């Protein structure tokens, strides 16, 4: 029976993708080197573990949208899914290093994006859960297929600076905001009637008008 271990050693931004992408340096170790691994079709669920770090300053307010008032975080703060990743791992004799590509979203309707944006500094505790199929040859040279054990997992602390650098690379000086179609149509109508060139100018005009009414 093949026994593989996995750990994350590093992370970097993929700068030439069509959408935001992080590359995690995945270290695969074959603990049964007498059974040559030909290939691994590896899947990974990446979860965020918010209870594994401290929060200070404005983070309490900015994360209230996700977890409620800080006094309730002991009940409301739970592990949640960030993204899924998959990769085809080439032959593994003793060990192998390979990039694990993790697609990322800047959609603020997604909990993970709100979480990343709510942090001021530090890192993000991640939990990697592995699954997939292992193709190898047994002691008699016969091709075998085996599933990655469900117990295979590892932890990694993603520097917040890496996530911010990725989003700045793909969306420089920009933020993404998703609107319901009716709200978008109303905003577009207002923009055209006011003769404003961009949606940002329309939003600023509305905010300034609201601020003036409040004073």
Coordinates of C-alpha atoms in Angstrom, one line a residue:
X1 CA 0.0 0.0 0.0
X2 CA 1.4 3.4 -1.1
X3 CA 1.8 6.0 1.7
X4 CA 2.3 9.6 0.5
X5 CA 2.7 12.7 2.7
X6 CA 2.0 16.2 1.7
X7 CA 3.2 19.6 3.0
X8 CA 3.2 23.2 1.7
X9 CA 6.6 24.9 1.7
X10 CA 6.0 28.2 0.1
X11 CA 3.6 30.2 -2.1
X12 CA 3.9 32.7 -5.0
X13 CA 1.7 34.6 -7.3
X14 CA 1.2 33.3 -10.9
X15 CA 1.6 36.5 -12.9
X16 CA 0.5 35.2 -16.3
X17 CA -2.9 33.6 -15.7
X18 CA -6.2 34.8 -17.1
X19 CA -7.5 35.2 -13.5
X20 CA -6.0 35.5 -10.0
X21 CA -4.0 32.4 -9.2
X22 CA -1.7 31.4 -6.4
X23 CA 0.9 28.6 -6.7
X24 CA 1.6 26.7 -3.5
X25 CA 4.9 24.8 -3.4
X26 CA 3.7 21.3 -2.7
X27 CA 6.2 18.8 -1.3
X28 CA 5.2 15.2 -1.9
X29 CA 7.0 12.5 0.0
X30 CA 6.7 8.8 -0.8
X31 CA 7.0 6.9 2.5
X32 CA 7.0 3.6 0.6
X33 CA 9.7 4.1 -2.0
X34 CA 9.8 0.4 -2.9
X35 CA 6.5 1.0 -4.6
X36 CA 7.2 3.4 -7.6
X37 CA 4.5 6.0 -8.0
X38 CA 3.8 6.7 -11.7
X39 CA 1.3 9.5 -11.3
X40 CA -1.1 11.0 -8.8
X41 CA -4.3 12.7 -9.8
X42 CA -4.5 15.0 -6.8
X43 CA -7.4 17.0 -5.5
X44 CA -7.3 19.4 -2.6
X45 CA -9.9 21.3 -0.6
X46 CA -8.4 24.5 0.9
X47 CA -10.1 25.8 4.0
X48 CA -9.6 28.9 6.1
X49 CA -9.2 28.4 9.9
X50 CA -10.1 31.8 11.3
X51 CA -9.8 30.7 15.0
X52 CA -6.1 30.0 14.5
X53 CA -5.1 33.7 14.6
X54 CA -5.6 36.9 16.7
X55 CA -7.5 40.0 15.5
X56 CA -6.8 43.5 16.5
X57 CA -7.9 47.1 15.8
X58 CA -10.4 47.6 12.9
X59 CA -10.4 43.9 12.1
X60 CA -13.1 43.4 14.7
X61 CA -15.4 45.8 12.9
X62 CA -14.5 44.7 9.4
X63 CA -15.1 41.1 10.1
X64 CA -18.5 41.6 11.8
X65 CA -20.2 41.1 8.5
X66 CA -19.0 37.5 8.6
X67 CA -19.0 36.5 12.2
X68 CA -21.2 39.1 14.0
X69 CA -20.2 41.0 17.1
X70 CA -16.8 39.9 18.5
X71 CA -18.5 38.8 21.7
X72 CA -20.1 36.0 19.7
X73 CA -17.1 34.9 17.8
X74 CA -16.6 31.9 20.1
X75 CA -19.8 30.5 18.6
X76 CA -19.8 32.0 15.0
X77 CA -16.2 31.7 14.0
X78 CA -15.8 28.4 12.2
X79 CA -13.6 26.9 9.5
X80 CA -15.0 27.5 6.0
X81 CA -14.1 26.6 2.4
X82 CA -11.9 29.0 0.5
X83 CA -11.2 27.2 -2.8
X84 CA -10.5 23.8 -4.6
X85 CA -7.3 22.9 -6.3
X86 CA -6.1 20.0 -8.4
X87 CA -2.9 18.9 -10.1
X88 CA -1.4 15.9 -11.8
X89 CA 1.7 14.9 -9.9
X90 CA 4.4 13.2 -12.0
X91 CA 6.3 10.1 -10.9
X92 CA 7.4 10.1 -7.2
X93 CA 10.2 7.9 -6.1
X94 CA 11.3 9.4 -2.8
X95 CA 9.9 12.9 -3.0
X96 CA 8.7 15.5 -5.5
X97 CA 8.2 19.3 -5.5
X98 CA 5.3 20.6 -7.7
X99 CA 3.2 23.7 -7.9
X100 CA -0.4 23.4 -6.7
X101 CA -2.5 26.1 -8.5
X102 CA -5.2 27.6 -6.4
X103 CA -7.7 29.8 -8.2
X104 CA -8.8 32.9 -6.3
X105 CA -11.8 35.3 -6.6
X106 CA -12.2 39.0 -5.8
X107 CA -16.0 38.7 -5.6
X108 CA -17.2 40.3 -2.4
X109 CA -20.2 38.1 -2.2
X110 CA -17.8 35.3 -1.3
X111 CA -17.0 34.8 2.4
X112 CA -13.3 34.2 1.7
X113 CA -12.9 37.5 -0.1
X114 CA -14.6 39.4 2.7
X115 CA -12.3 37.7 5.2
X116 CA -9.1 38.6 3.3
X117 CA -10.2 42.1 2.9
X118 CA -11.1 42.4 6.6
X119 CA -7.6 41.7 7.8
X120 CA -5.0 44.4 8.3
X121 CA -1.8 42.4 8.5
X122 CA -0.3 39.0 9.5
X123 CA -1.2 35.8 7.8
X124 CA -4.2 33.5 7.0
X125 CA -4.3 30.0 8.6
X126 CA -5.1 27.5 5.9
X127 CA -6.0 23.8 6.1
X128 CA -5.3 21.6 3.1
X129 CA -7.4 18.4 2.7
X130 CA -6.1 16.0 0.1
X131 CA -7.8 13.3 -2.0
X132 CA -7.4 11.7 -5.4
X133 CA -6.0 8.6 -7.1
X134 CA -2.5 7.1 -7.0
X135 CA -1.2 5.1 -9.9
X136 CA 1.8 2.8 -9.1
X137 CA 3.4 -0.6 -9.7
X138 CA 3.4 -3.3 -7.1
X139 CA 6.3 -5.5 -6.2
X140 CA 5.5 -7.7 -9.2
X141 CA 5.4 -4.8 -11.6
X142 CA 1.6 -4.8 -12.1
X143 CA -0.2 -1.5 -12.5
X144 CA -2.3 -0.6 -9.5
X145 CA -4.7 2.2 -8.5
X146 CA -5.2 3.4 -5.0
X147 CA -7.0 6.3 -3.4
X148 CA -5.2 9.0 -1.4
X149 CA -6.0 8.4 2.3
X150 CA -8.7 10.8 3.7
X151 CA -6.4 11.4 6.6
X152 CA -3.8 13.2 4.4
X153 CA -3.8 16.9 5.3
X154 CA -1.5 19.8 6.2
X155 CA -1.6 23.3 7.5
X156 CA 0.0 26.5 6.1
X157 CA 0.0 30.1 7.0
X158 CA -0.5 32.3 3.9
X159 CA 1.1 35.7 4.3
X160 CA -1.6 38.3 3.7
X161 CA 0.9 40.4 1.7
X162 CA 1.0 37.6 -0.9
X163 CA -2.8 37.7 -1.4
X164 CA -2.8 41.5 -1.6
X165 CA 0.1 41.5 -4.1
X166 CA -1.8 39.0 -6.3
X167 CA -5.0 41.2 -6.3
X168 CA -3.0 44.3 -7.0
X169 CA -1.3 42.6 -9.9
X170 CA -4.5 41.5 -11.5
X171 CA -6.7 44.4 -10.5
X172 CA -4.4 47.4 -9.9
X173 CA -6.0 50.1 -7.7
X174 CA -9.4 48.4 -8.2
X175 CA -12.1 46.6 -6.3
X176 CA -14.9 44.4 -7.6
X177 CA -18.5 45.0 -6.6
X178 CA -21.3 42.7 -7.8
X179 CA -24.8 44.4 -8.1
X180 CA -28.3 43.0 -8.7
X181 CA -29.4 43.7 -12.3
X182 CA -32.1 46.1 -11.1
X183 CA -29.6 48.1 -9.0
X184 CA -27.2 48.2 -11.9
X185 CA -29.9 49.5 -14.3
X186 CA -30.8 52.2 -11.8
X187 CA -27.2 53.2 -11.3
X188 CA -26.6 53.3 -15.1
X189 CA -29.7 55.4 -15.6
X190 CA -28.6 57.9 -13.0
X191 CA -25.1 58.0 -14.5
X192 CA -26.4 58.7 -18.0
X193 CA -28.9 61.4 -16.8
X194 CA -26.1 63.2 -14.8
X195 CA -23.7 63.0 -17.8
X196 CA -21.1 61.1 -15.7
X197 CA -18.5 59.2 -17.6
X198 CA -18.0 56.2 -15.2
X199 CA -19.9 54.2 -12.6
X200 CA -17.3 55.3 -10.0
X201 CA -18.2 58.9 -10.6
X202 CA -21.9 58.1 -10.3
X203 CA -21.3 56.3 -7.0
X204 CA -19.2 59.2 -5.7
X205 CA -21.9 61.7 -6.7
X206 CA -24.6 59.7 -4.8
X207 CA -22.4 59.4 -1.7
X208 CA -21.6 63.1 -1.8
X209 CA -25.3 63.9 -2.2
X210 CA -26.2 61.6 0.8
X211 CA -23.5 63.2 2.9
X212 CA -24.8 66.7 2.1
X213 CA -28.3 65.7 3.1
X214 CA -27.1 64.2 6.4
X215 CA -25.4 67.5 7.5

